[in-house]
Amino acid sequence: MIGCLLTLSLTCSRSWMWRLVLAPLENVTLFRKDSFAQIVAASLDWPTTAQWAFWHLVHAEGIPGEWLIQLLPKLKSSQHAEAAANVLLMLKRADRDPNMNMLRALFSRTPSAEDTFTIDCIKILIEDPSTCKRVSDNVGNLLKKQMAAGDLHMGGGTKGASKKSPQKLSMEQVLAHLEQFTQLCLMKEKKSAEQIFSNATVLEAFSEAEK
C-alpha cells in the first residue's frame, strides 16, 4: 500500500481543533491565498510545537510572502516570536518582491524601539542591489502618492483621507520607522541604507513634505 494518511492535529487554547489530513495524492493544495492569513492568525495562539509543525508545512509549500501582507501590521515580535521569525525566513527564502502593498503594511505597524520586525523585514528586502533600488523608489512613491491622495498626514490626522486606502498612515509613523532604520542600518558595509535616503524619489518626497 502506497503511503498512509498523516494526520496533524493542532489544538488551540480556545478548545477547538484544526485537523489537517495529508493524503498520498498528487497536486494536493494545503493552503489557499484567500484563507492563509486567517490560518496564520489563528496559529498565533497555538502551542509552540504545533506552530513549529505548521510552519514546516508552510515552508515546504513555498508560500510567497505576499500572502501575509494583511497580517504584517498585527504581528508583534515579543508576543508572536515563532510567527515573526518564520515570516522573516519566508522573505529570505522567497523571491523578494518589495511592492507598495508590502511596504505599506510594514510601515502600518506601530513604531517601537523594542520591536524591530519592520526594520528586519526591510533589511532582508534590500539585501540584493536590484531590490534595494525598488524599495527606495517605492518608499519615495508611497510618501508622494499618499500625501497627494490625502492618506498620509503630518501629525497622524486622517481628515480627508481616502476611504479606498487599505491602511491609514501618518507621516510621523513612517518617519519613525525610517529613523529607527537609520539608527540600526546606516554605516554598514553594503551601504544599502544610504542608497534609500539618497534616492531621488525619496528626496523629492521629503522636500514636498516640508512645504
PDB file of N, CA, C and O in Angstrom, residues 110-186:
ATOM      1  N   THR A 110       2.943  49.697  14.409  1.00  0.00           N
ATOM      2  CA  THR A 110       3.238  50.729  15.397  1.00  0.00           C
ATOM      3  C   THR A 110       4.738  50.784  15.661  1.00  0.00           C
ATOM      4  O   THR A 110       5.335  49.771  16.040  1.00  0.00           O
ATOM      5  N   PRO A 111       5.377  51.934  15.453  1.00  0.00           N
ATOM      6  CA  PRO A 111       6.824  52.036  15.703  1.00  0.00           C
ATOM      7  C   PRO A 111       7.150  51.764  17.170  1.00  0.00           C
ATOM      8  O   PRO A 111       6.452  52.229  18.069  1.00  0.00           O
ATOM      9  N   SER A 112       8.200  50.999  17.398  1.00  0.00           N
ATOM     10  CA  SER A 112       8.603  50.668  18.764  1.00  0.00           C
ATOM     11  C   SER A 112      10.089  50.354  18.787  1.00  0.00           C
ATOM     12  O   SER A 112      10.585  49.607  17.938  1.00  0.00           O
ATOM     13  N   ALA A 113      10.777  50.916  19.767  1.00  0.00           N
ATOM     14  CA  ALA A 113      12.213  50.654  19.902  1.00  0.00           C
ATOM     15  C   ALA A 113      12.471  49.203  20.278  1.00  0.00           C
ATOM     16  O   ALA A 113      13.546  48.659  19.998  1.00  0.00           O
ATOM     17  N   GLU A 114      11.483  48.560  20.906  1.00  0.00           N
ATOM     18  CA  GLU A 114      11.647  47.171  21.342  1.00  0.00           C
ATOM     19  C   GLU A 114      11.273  46.170  20.254  1.00  0.00           C
ATOM     20  O   GLU A 114      11.568  44.983  20.377  1.00  0.00           O
ATOM     21  N   ASP A 115      10.603  46.634  19.205  1.00  0.00           N
ATOM     22  CA  ASP A 115      10.145  45.733  18.150  1.00  0.00           C
ATOM     23  C   ASP A 115      10.774  46.162  16.826  1.00  0.00           C
ATOM     24  O   ASP A 115      10.399  47.173  16.243  1.00  0.00           O
ATOM     25  N   THR A 116      11.734  45.396  16.361  1.00  0.00           N
ATOM     26  CA  THR A 116      12.458  45.749  15.131  1.00  0.00           C
ATOM     27  C   THR A 116      11.993  44.918  13.936  1.00  0.00           C
ATOM     28  O   THR A 116      12.704  44.818  12.936  1.00  0.00           O
ATOM     29  N   PHE A 117      10.798  44.348  14.021  1.00  0.00           N
ATOM     30  CA  PHE A 117      10.324  43.468  12.955  1.00  0.00           C
ATOM     31  C   PHE A 117      10.264  44.187  11.605  1.00  0.00           C
ATOM     32  O   PHE A 117      10.695  43.645  10.583  1.00  0.00           O
ATOM     33  N   THR A 118       9.728  45.407  11.589  1.00  0.00           N
ATOM     34  CA  THR A 118       9.652  46.164  10.334  1.00  0.00           C
ATOM     35  C   THR A 118      11.044  46.380   9.750  1.00  0.00           C
ATOM     36  O   THR A 118      11.271  46.177   8.551  1.00  0.00           O
ATOM     37  N   ILE A 119      11.980  46.771  10.594  1.00  0.00           N
ATOM     38  CA  ILE A 119      13.347  47.020  10.136  1.00  0.00           C
ATOM     39  C   ILE A 119      13.994  45.731   9.647  1.00  0.00           C
ATOM     40  O   ILE A 119      14.698  45.718   8.629  1.00  0.00           O
ATOM     41  N   ASP A 120      13.755  44.636  10.358  1.00  0.00           N
ATOM     42  CA  ASP A 120      14.325  43.347   9.950  1.00  0.00           C
ATOM     43  C   ASP A 120      13.802  42.929   8.575  1.00  0.00           C
ATOM     44  O   ASP A 120      14.554  42.385   7.752  1.00  0.00           O
ATOM     45  N   CYS A 121      12.518  43.189   8.318  1.00  0.00           N
ATOM     46  CA  CYS A 121      11.943  42.861   7.008  1.00  0.00           C
ATOM     47  C   CYS A 121      12.581  43.709   5.911  1.00  0.00           C
ATOM     48  O   CYS A 121      12.942  43.198   4.838  1.00  0.00           O
ATOM     49  N   ILE A 122      12.718  44.999   6.166  1.00  0.00           N
ATOM     50  CA  ILE A 122      13.305  45.893   5.163  1.00  0.00           C
ATOM     51  C   ILE A 122      14.755  45.513   4.889  1.00  0.00           C
ATOM     52  O   ILE A 122      15.215  45.540   3.738  1.00  0.00           O
ATOM     53  N   LYS A 123      15.488  45.139   5.929  1.00  0.00           N
ATOM     54  CA  LYS A 123      16.883  44.730   5.751  1.00  0.00           C
ATOM     55  C   LYS A 123      16.985  43.532   4.812  1.00  0.00           C
ATOM     56  O   LYS A 123      17.896  43.453   3.982  1.00  0.00           O
ATOM     57  N   ILE A 124      16.037  42.601   4.927  1.00  0.00           N
ATOM     58  CA  ILE A 124      16.035  41.441   4.036  1.00  0.00           C
ATOM     59  C   ILE A 124      15.702  41.864   2.609  1.00  0.00           C
ATOM     60  O   ILE A 124      16.323  41.410   1.641  1.00  0.00           O
ATOM     61  N   LEU A 125      14.736  42.775   2.478  1.00  0.00           N
ATOM     62  CA  LEU A 125      14.301  43.203   1.147  1.00  0.00           C
ATOM     63  C   LEU A 125      15.380  43.969   0.391  1.00  0.00           C
ATOM     64  O   LEU A 125      15.374  43.988  -0.842  1.00  0.00           O
ATOM     65  N   ILE A 126      16.305  44.613   1.110  1.00  0.00           N
ATOM     66  CA  ILE A 126      17.320  45.426   0.430  1.00  0.00           C
ATOM     67  C   ILE A 126      18.669  44.720   0.326  1.00  0.00           C
ATOM     68  O   ILE A 126      19.658  45.332  -0.083  1.00  0.00           O
ATOM     69  N   GLU A 127      18.717  43.442   0.695  1.00  0.00           N
ATOM     70  CA  GLU A 127      19.987  42.721   0.621  1.00  0.00           C
ATOM     71  C   GLU A 127      20.516  42.653  -0.805  1.00  0.00           C
ATOM     72  O   GLU A 127      21.718  42.740  -1.038  1.00  0.00           O
ATOM     73  N   ASP A 128      19.608  42.482  -1.757  1.00  0.00           N
ATOM     74  CA  ASP A 128      20.008  42.428  -3.158  1.00  0.00           C
ATOM     75  C   ASP A 128      19.991  43.847  -3.736  1.00  0.00           C
ATOM     76  O   ASP A 128      19.033  44.591  -3.528  1.00  0.00           O
ATOM     77  N   PRO A 129      21.028  44.259  -4.457  1.00  0.00           N
ATOM     78  CA  PRO A 129      21.084  45.623  -5.004  1.00  0.00           C
ATOM     79  C   PRO A 129      19.883  45.995  -5.869  1.00  0.00           C
ATOM     80  O   PRO A 129      19.412  47.132  -5.832  1.00  0.00           O
ATOM     81  N   SER A 130      19.370  45.046  -6.648  1.00  0.00           N
ATOM     82  CA  SER A 130      18.236  45.348  -7.522  1.00  0.00           C
ATOM     83  C   SER A 130      16.971  45.620  -6.724  1.00  0.00           C
ATOM     84  O   SER A 130      16.197  46.534  -7.044  1.00  0.00           O
ATOM     85  N   THR A 131      16.745  44.841  -5.672  1.00  0.00           N
ATOM     86  CA  THR A 131      15.555  45.076  -4.855  1.00  0.00           C
ATOM     87  C   THR A 131      15.735  46.295  -3.962  1.00  0.00           C
ATOM     88  O   THR A 131      14.752  46.941  -3.596  1.00  0.00           O
ATOM     89  N   CYS A 132      16.970  46.630  -3.624  1.00  0.00           N
ATOM     90  CA  CYS A 132      17.223  47.832  -2.826  1.00  0.00           C
ATOM     91  C   CYS A 132      16.752  49.063  -3.588  1.00  0.00           C
ATOM     92  O   CYS A 132      16.134  49.969  -3.016  1.00  0.00           O
ATOM     93  N   LYS A 133      17.026  49.104  -4.881  1.00  0.00           N
ATOM     94  CA  LYS A 133      16.577  50.229  -5.714  1.00  0.00           C
ATOM     95  C   LYS A 133      15.058  50.290  -5.762  1.00  0.00           C
ATOM     96  O   LYS A 133      14.456  51.369  -5.676  1.00  0.00           O
ATOM     97  N   ARG A 134      14.411  49.144  -5.864  1.00  0.00           N
ATOM     98  CA  ARG A 134      12.949  49.105  -5.915  1.00  0.00           C
ATOM     99  C   ARG A 134      12.343  49.535  -4.588  1.00  0.00           C
ATOM    100  O   ARG A 134      11.327  50.238  -4.549  1.00  0.00           O
ATOM    101  N   VAL A 135      12.958  49.108  -3.476  1.00  0.00           N
ATOM    102  CA  VAL A 135      12.473  49.534  -2.163  1.00  0.00           C
ATOM    103  C   VAL A 135      12.581  51.049  -2.035  1.00  0.00           C
ATOM    104  O   VAL A 135      11.646  51.725  -1.577  1.00  0.00           O
ATOM    105  N   SER A 136      13.713  51.601  -2.462  1.00  0.00           N
ATOM    106  CA  SER A 136      13.925  53.047  -2.378  1.00  0.00           C
ATOM    107  C   SER A 136      12.880  53.801  -3.187  1.00  0.00           C
ATOM    108  O   SER A 136      12.275  54.768  -2.708  1.00  0.00           O
ATOM    109  N   ASP A 137      12.659  53.358  -4.423  1.00  0.00           N
ATOM    110  CA  ASP A 137      11.665  54.012  -5.275  1.00  0.00           C
ATOM    111  C   ASP A 137      10.269  53.912  -4.668  1.00  0.00           C
ATOM    112  O   ASP A 137       9.497  54.884  -4.673  1.00  0.00           O
ATOM    113  N   ASN A 138       9.943  52.741  -4.137  1.00  0.00           N
ATOM    114  CA  ASN A 138       8.605  52.543  -3.582  1.00  0.00           C
ATOM    115  C   ASN A 138       8.387  53.341  -2.303  1.00  0.00           C
ATOM    116  O   ASN A 138       7.275  53.816  -2.049  1.00  0.00           O
ATOM    117  N   VAL A 139       9.428  53.481  -1.488  1.00  0.00           N
ATOM    118  CA  VAL A 139       9.302  54.304  -0.282  1.00  0.00           C
ATOM    119  C   VAL A 139       9.001  55.748  -0.671  1.00  0.00           C
ATOM    120  O   VAL A 139       8.090  56.388  -0.126  1.00  0.00           O
ATOM    121  N   GLY A 140       9.755  56.262  -1.636  1.00  0.00           N
ATOM    122  CA  GLY A 140       9.515  57.628  -2.093  1.00  0.00           C
ATOM    123  C   GLY A 140       8.146  57.790  -2.722  1.00  0.00           C
ATOM    124  O   GLY A 140       7.422  58.759  -2.440  1.00  0.00           O
ATOM    125  N   ASN A 141       7.757  56.843  -3.572  1.00  0.00           N
ATOM    126  CA  ASN A 141       6.446  56.917  -4.226  1.00  0.00           C
ATOM    127  C   ASN A 141       5.305  56.770  -3.228  1.00  0.00           C
ATOM    128  O   ASN A 141       4.250  57.394  -3.382  1.00  0.00           O
ATOM    129  N   LEU A 142       5.516  55.940  -2.204  1.00  0.00           N
ATOM    130  CA  LEU A 142       4.493  55.782  -1.170  1.00  0.00           C
ATOM    131  C   LEU A 142       4.231  57.113  -0.479  1.00  0.00           C
ATOM    132  O   LEU A 142       3.081  57.535  -0.318  1.00  0.00           O
ATOM    133  N   LEU A 143       5.295  57.789  -0.098  1.00  0.00           N
ATOM    134  CA  LEU A 143       5.151  59.081   0.564  1.00  0.00           C
ATOM    135  C   LEU A 143       4.470  60.097  -0.342  1.00  0.00           C
ATOM    136  O   LEU A 143       3.529  60.789   0.062  1.00  0.00           O
ATOM    137  N   LYS A 144       4.912  60.175  -1.580  1.00  0.00           N
ATOM    138  CA  LYS A 144       4.386  61.181  -2.505  1.00  0.00           C
ATOM    139  C   LYS A 144       2.926  60.916  -2.870  1.00  0.00           C
ATOM    140  O   LYS A 144       2.084  61.824  -2.837  1.00  0.00           O
ATOM    141  N   LYS A 145       2.610  59.677  -3.218  1.00  0.00           N
ATOM    142  CA  LYS A 145       1.253  59.354  -3.652  1.00  0.00           C
ATOM    143  C   LYS A 145       0.245  59.499  -2.521  1.00  0.00           C
ATOM    144  O   LYS A 145      -0.871  59.988  -2.725  1.00  0.00           O
ATOM    145  N   GLN A 146       0.621  59.059  -1.324  1.00  0.00           N
ATOM    146  CA  GLN A 146      -0.328  59.125  -0.226  1.00  0.00           C
ATOM    147  C   GLN A 146      -0.524  60.550   0.274  1.00  0.00           C
ATOM    148  O   GLN A 146      -1.606  60.913   0.724  1.00  0.00           O
ATOM    149  N   MET A 147       0.502  61.373   0.191  1.00  0.00           N
ATOM    150  CA  MET A 147       0.320  62.787   0.533  1.00  0.00           C
ATOM    151  C   MET A 147      -0.622  63.443  -0.465  1.00  0.00           C
ATOM    152  O   MET A 147      -1.503  64.218  -0.095  1.00  0.00           O
ATOM    153  N   ALA A 148      -0.458  63.115  -1.747  1.00  0.00           N
ATOM    154  CA  ALA A 148      -1.307  63.692  -2.783  1.00  0.00           C
ATOM    155  C   ALA A 148      -2.754  63.230  -2.643  1.00  0.00           C
ATOM    156  O   ALA A 148      -3.693  63.981  -2.910  1.00  0.00           O
ATOM    157  N   ALA A 149      -2.941  61.976  -2.193  1.00  0.00           N
ATOM    158  CA  ALA A 149      -4.291  61.423  -2.055  1.00  0.00           C
ATOM    159  C   ALA A 149      -4.943  61.806  -0.734  1.00  0.00           C
ATOM    160  O   ALA A 149      -6.127  61.558  -0.527  1.00  0.00           O
ATOM    161  N   GLY A 150      -4.164  62.387   0.184  1.00  0.00           N
ATOM    162  CA  GLY A 150      -4.715  62.755   1.483  1.00  0.00           C
ATOM    163  C   GLY A 150      -4.706  61.635   2.487  1.00  0.00           C
ATOM    164  O   GLY A 150      -5.310  61.735   3.549  1.00  0.00           O
ATOM    165  N   ASP A 151      -4.025  60.526   2.164  1.00  0.00           N
ATOM    166  CA  ASP A 151      -3.966  59.397   3.090  1.00  0.00           C
ATOM    167  C   ASP A 151      -2.826  59.529   4.088  1.00  0.00           C
ATOM    168  O   ASP A 151      -2.811  58.864   5.114  1.00  0.00           O
ATOM    169  N   LEU A 152      -1.860  60.348   3.755  1.00  0.00           N
ATOM    170  CA  LEU A 152      -0.663  60.443   4.577  1.00  0.00           C
ATOM    171  C   LEU A 152      -0.572  61.854   5.126  1.00  0.00           C
ATOM    172  O   LEU A 152      -0.486  62.815   4.375  1.00  0.00           O
ATOM    173  N   HIS A 153      -0.610  62.010   6.425  1.00  0.00           N
ATOM    174  CA  HIS A 153      -0.706  63.333   7.033  1.00  0.00           C
ATOM    175  C   HIS A 153       0.371  63.556   8.077  1.00  0.00           C
ATOM    176  O   HIS A 153       0.726  62.647   8.818  1.00  0.00           O
ATOM    177  N   MET A 154       0.854  64.770   8.145  1.00  0.00           N
ATOM    178  CA  MET A 154       1.710  65.151   9.252  1.00  0.00           C
ATOM    179  C   MET A 154       0.866  65.134  10.521  1.00  0.00           C
ATOM    180  O   MET A 154      -0.276  65.577  10.526  1.00  0.00           O
ATOM    181  N   GLY A 155       1.410  64.612  11.594  1.00  0.00           N
ATOM    182  CA  GLY A 155       0.712  64.636  12.873  1.00  0.00           C
ATOM    183  C   GLY A 155      -0.281  63.518  13.053  1.00  0.00           C
ATOM    184  O   GLY A 155      -0.942  63.431  14.076  1.00  0.00           O
ATOM    185  N   GLY A 156      -0.421  62.625  12.067  1.00  0.00           N
ATOM    186  CA  GLY A 156      -1.251  61.442  12.252  1.00  0.00           C
ATOM    187  C   GLY A 156      -2.721  61.664  12.025  1.00  0.00           C
ATOM    188  O   GLY A 156      -3.536  60.808  12.337  1.00  0.00           O
ATOM    189  N   GLY A 157      -3.133  62.806  11.484  1.00  0.00           N
ATOM    190  CA  GLY A 157      -4.547  63.037  11.251  1.00  0.00           C
ATOM    191  C   GLY A 157      -5.065  62.199  10.113  1.00  0.00           C
ATOM    192  O   GLY A 157      -4.315  61.732   9.274  1.00  0.00           O
ATOM    193  N   THR A 158      -6.389  62.021  10.048  1.00  0.00           N
ATOM    194  CA  THR A 158      -6.985  61.227   8.981  1.00  0.00           C
ATOM    195  C   THR A 158      -8.059  62.003   8.240  1.00  0.00           C
ATOM    196  O   THR A 158      -8.756  61.467   7.406  1.00  0.00           O
ATOM    197  N   LYS A 159      -8.196  63.282   8.529  1.00  0.00           N
ATOM    198  CA  LYS A 159      -9.213  64.081   7.877  1.00  0.00           C
ATOM    199  C   LYS A 159      -8.935  64.156   6.385  1.00  0.00           C
ATOM    200  O   LYS A 159      -7.837  64.453   5.948  1.00  0.00           O
ATOM    201  N   GLY A 160      -9.944  63.859   5.597  1.00  0.00           N
ATOM    202  CA  GLY A 160      -9.808  63.925   4.156  1.00  0.00           C
ATOM    203  C   GLY A 160      -9.134  62.712   3.558  1.00  0.00           C
ATOM    204  O   GLY A 160      -8.845  62.674   2.376  1.00  0.00           O
ATOM    205  N   ALA A 161      -8.867  61.696   4.367  1.00  0.00           N
ATOM    206  CA  ALA A 161      -8.186  60.513   3.853  1.00  0.00           C
ATOM    207  C   ALA A 161      -9.099  59.727   2.937  1.00  0.00           C
ATOM    208  O   ALA A 161     -10.305  59.687   3.111  1.00  0.00           O
ATOM    209  N   SER A 162      -8.504  59.082   1.957  1.00  0.00           N
ATOM    210  CA  SER A 162      -9.271  58.297   1.005  1.00  0.00           C
ATOM    211  C   SER A 162      -9.855  57.067   1.674  1.00  0.00           C
ATOM    212  O   SER A 162      -9.172  56.334   2.372  1.00  0.00           O
ATOM    213  N   LYS A 163     -11.150  56.814   1.450  1.00  0.00           N
ATOM    214  CA  LYS A 163     -11.794  55.652   2.045  1.00  0.00           C
ATOM    215  C   LYS A 163     -11.349  54.362   1.378  1.00  0.00           C
ATOM    216  O   LYS A 163     -11.566  53.284   1.895  1.00  0.00           O
ATOM    217  N   LYS A 164     -10.737  54.474   0.203  1.00  0.00           N
ATOM    218  CA  LYS A 164     -10.303  53.286  -0.511  1.00  0.00           C
ATOM    219  C   LYS A 164      -8.965  52.772  -0.006  1.00  0.00           C
ATOM    220  O   LYS A 164      -8.544  51.690  -0.350  1.00  0.00           O
ATOM    221  N   SER A 165      -8.272  53.575   0.794  1.00  0.00           N
ATOM    222  CA  SER A 165      -6.958  53.178   1.266  1.00  0.00           C
ATOM    223  C   SER A 165      -7.062  52.027   2.252  1.00  0.00           C
ATOM    224  O   SER A 165      -7.828  52.092   3.207  1.00  0.00           O
ATOM    225  N   PRO A 166      -6.283  50.925   2.069  1.00  0.00           N
ATOM    226  CA  PRO A 166      -6.371  49.786   2.972  1.00  0.00           C
ATOM    227  C   PRO A 166      -5.795  50.081   4.345  1.00  0.00           C
ATOM    228  O   PRO A 166      -6.156  49.459   5.313  1.00  0.00           O
ATOM    229  N   GLN A 167      -4.863  51.023   4.434  1.00  0.00           N
ATOM    230  CA  GLN A 167      -4.282  51.383   5.714  1.00  0.00           C
ATOM    231  C   GLN A 167      -4.116  52.890   5.748  1.00  0.00           C
ATOM    232  O   GLN A 167      -3.750  53.512   4.768  1.00  0.00           O
ATOM    233  N   LYS A 168      -4.391  53.504   6.888  1.00  0.00           N
ATOM    234  CA  LYS A 168      -4.169  54.927   7.053  1.00  0.00           C
ATOM    235  C   LYS A 168      -2.823  55.112   7.736  1.00  0.00           C
ATOM    236  O   LYS A 168      -2.571  54.565   8.801  1.00  0.00           O
ATOM    237  N   LEU A 169      -1.965  55.878   7.113  1.00  0.00           N
ATOM    238  CA  LEU A 169      -0.641  56.122   7.654  1.00  0.00           C
ATOM    239  C   LEU A 169      -0.485  57.591   7.992  1.00  0.00           C
ATOM    240  O   LEU A 169      -1.047  58.452   7.329  1.00  0.00           O
ATOM    241  N   SER A 170       0.301  57.870   9.007  1.00  0.00           N
ATOM    242  CA  SER A 170       0.673  59.247   9.296  1.00  0.00           C
ATOM    243  C   SER A 170       2.129  59.445   8.906  1.00  0.00           C
ATOM    244  O   SER A 170       2.923  58.499   8.900  1.00  0.00           O
ATOM    245  N   MET A 171       2.477  60.672   8.573  1.00  0.00           N
ATOM    246  CA  MET A 171       3.865  60.967   8.238  1.00  0.00           C
ATOM    247  C   MET A 171       4.774  60.643   9.421  1.00  0.00           C
ATOM    248  O   MET A 171       5.876  60.110   9.256  1.00  0.00           O
ATOM    249  N   GLU A 172       4.309  60.942  10.627  1.00  0.00           N
ATOM    250  CA  GLU A 172       5.108  60.663  11.819  1.00  0.00           C
ATOM    251  C   GLU A 172       5.402  59.174  11.951  1.00  0.00           C
ATOM    252  O   GLU A 172       6.491  58.774  12.363  1.00  0.00           O
ATOM    253  N   GLN A 173       4.419  58.354  11.602  1.00  0.00           N
ATOM    254  CA  GLN A 173       4.579  56.905  11.715  1.00  0.00           C
ATOM    255  C   GLN A 173       5.653  56.395  10.750  1.00  0.00           C
ATOM    256  O   GLN A 173       6.532  55.619  11.132  1.00  0.00           O
ATOM    257  N   VAL A 174       5.580  56.848   9.506  1.00  0.00           N
ATOM    258  CA  VAL A 174       6.565  56.422   8.511  1.00  0.00           C
ATOM    259  C   VAL A 174       7.953  56.924   8.885  1.00  0.00           C
ATOM    260  O   VAL A 174       8.941  56.182   8.835  1.00  0.00           O
ATOM    261  N   LEU A 175       8.036  58.193   9.281  1.00  0.00           N
ATOM    262  CA  LEU A 175       9.333  58.765   9.634  1.00  0.00           C
ATOM    263  C   LEU A 175       9.931  58.091  10.865  1.00  0.00           C
ATOM    264  O   LEU A 175      11.152  57.969  10.984  1.00  0.00           O
ATOM    265  N   ALA A 176       9.071  57.651  11.784  1.00  0.00           N
ATOM    266  CA  ALA A 176       9.573  56.958  12.976  1.00  0.00           C
ATOM    267  C   ALA A 176      10.251  55.645  12.587  1.00  0.00           C
ATOM    268  O   ALA A 176      11.307  55.288  13.119  1.00  0.00           O
ATOM    269  N   HIS A 177       9.644  54.927  11.641  1.00  0.00           N
ATOM    270  CA  HIS A 177      10.267  53.689  11.166  1.00  0.00           C
ATOM    271  C   HIS A 177      11.574  53.988  10.434  1.00  0.00           C
ATOM    272  O   HIS A 177      12.576  53.280  10.612  1.00  0.00           O
ATOM    273  N   LEU A 178      11.573  55.029   9.609  1.00  0.00           N
ATOM    274  CA  LEU A 178      12.778  55.374   8.866  1.00  0.00           C
ATOM    275  C   LEU A 178      13.892  55.842   9.802  1.00  0.00           C
ATOM    276  O   LEU A 178      15.074  55.557   9.566  1.00  0.00           O
ATOM    277  N   GLU A 179      13.515  56.543  10.869  1.00  0.00           N
ATOM    278  CA  GLU A 179      14.523  56.973  11.839  1.00  0.00           C
ATOM    279  C   GLU A 179      15.148  55.768  12.534  1.00  0.00           C
ATOM    280  O   GLU A 179      16.374  55.705  12.732  1.00  0.00           O
ATOM    281  N   GLN A 180      14.302  54.808  12.904  1.00  0.00           N
ATOM    282  CA  GLN A 180      14.822  53.588  13.524  1.00  0.00           C
ATOM    283  C   GLN A 180      15.719  52.831  12.543  1.00  0.00           C
ATOM    284  O   GLN A 180      16.749  52.266  12.923  1.00  0.00           O
ATOM    285  N   PHE A 181      15.330  52.869  11.277  1.00  0.00           N
ATOM    286  CA  PHE A 181      16.122  52.218  10.237  1.00  0.00           C
ATOM    287  C   PHE A 181      17.511  52.850  10.135  1.00  0.00           C
ATOM    288  O   PHE A 181      18.524  52.153  10.013  1.00  0.00           O
ATOM    289  N   THR A 182      17.568  54.180  10.201  1.00  0.00           N
ATOM    290  CA  THR A 182      18.870  54.853  10.116  1.00  0.00           C
ATOM    291  C   THR A 182      19.744  54.506  11.318  1.00  0.00           C
ATOM    292  O   THR A 182      20.958  54.324  11.186  1.00  0.00           O
ATOM    293  N   GLN A 183      19.134  54.402  12.487  1.00  0.00           N
ATOM    294  CA  GLN A 183      19.892  54.105  13.699  1.00  0.00           C
ATOM    295  C   GLN A 183      20.505  52.706  13.662  1.00  0.00           C
ATOM    296  O   GLN A 183      21.599  52.479  14.191  1.00  0.00           O
ATOM    297  N   LEU A 184      19.795  51.777  13.037  1.00  0.00           N
ATOM    298  CA  LEU A 184      20.238  50.384  13.055  1.00  0.00           C
ATOM    299  C   LEU A 184      21.004  49.959  11.805  1.00  0.00           C
ATOM    300  O   LEU A 184      21.746  48.972  11.847  1.00  0.00           O
ATOM    301  N   CYS A 185      20.822  50.697  10.711  1.00  0.00           N
ATOM    302  CA  CYS A 185      21.329  50.187   9.437  1.00  0.00           C
ATOM    303  C   CYS A 185      22.323  51.080   8.710  1.00  0.00           C
ATOM    304  O   CYS A 185      22.985  50.617   7.777  1.00  0.00           O
ATOM    305  N   LEU A 186      22.423  52.354   9.067  1.00  0.00           N
ATOM    306  CA  LEU A 186      23.383  53.214   8.383  1.00  0.00           C
ATOM    307  C   LEU A 186      24.815  52.834   8.743  1.00  0.00           C
ATOM    308  O   LEU A 186      25.073  52.238   9.790  1.00  0.00           O
TER     309      LEU A 186
END
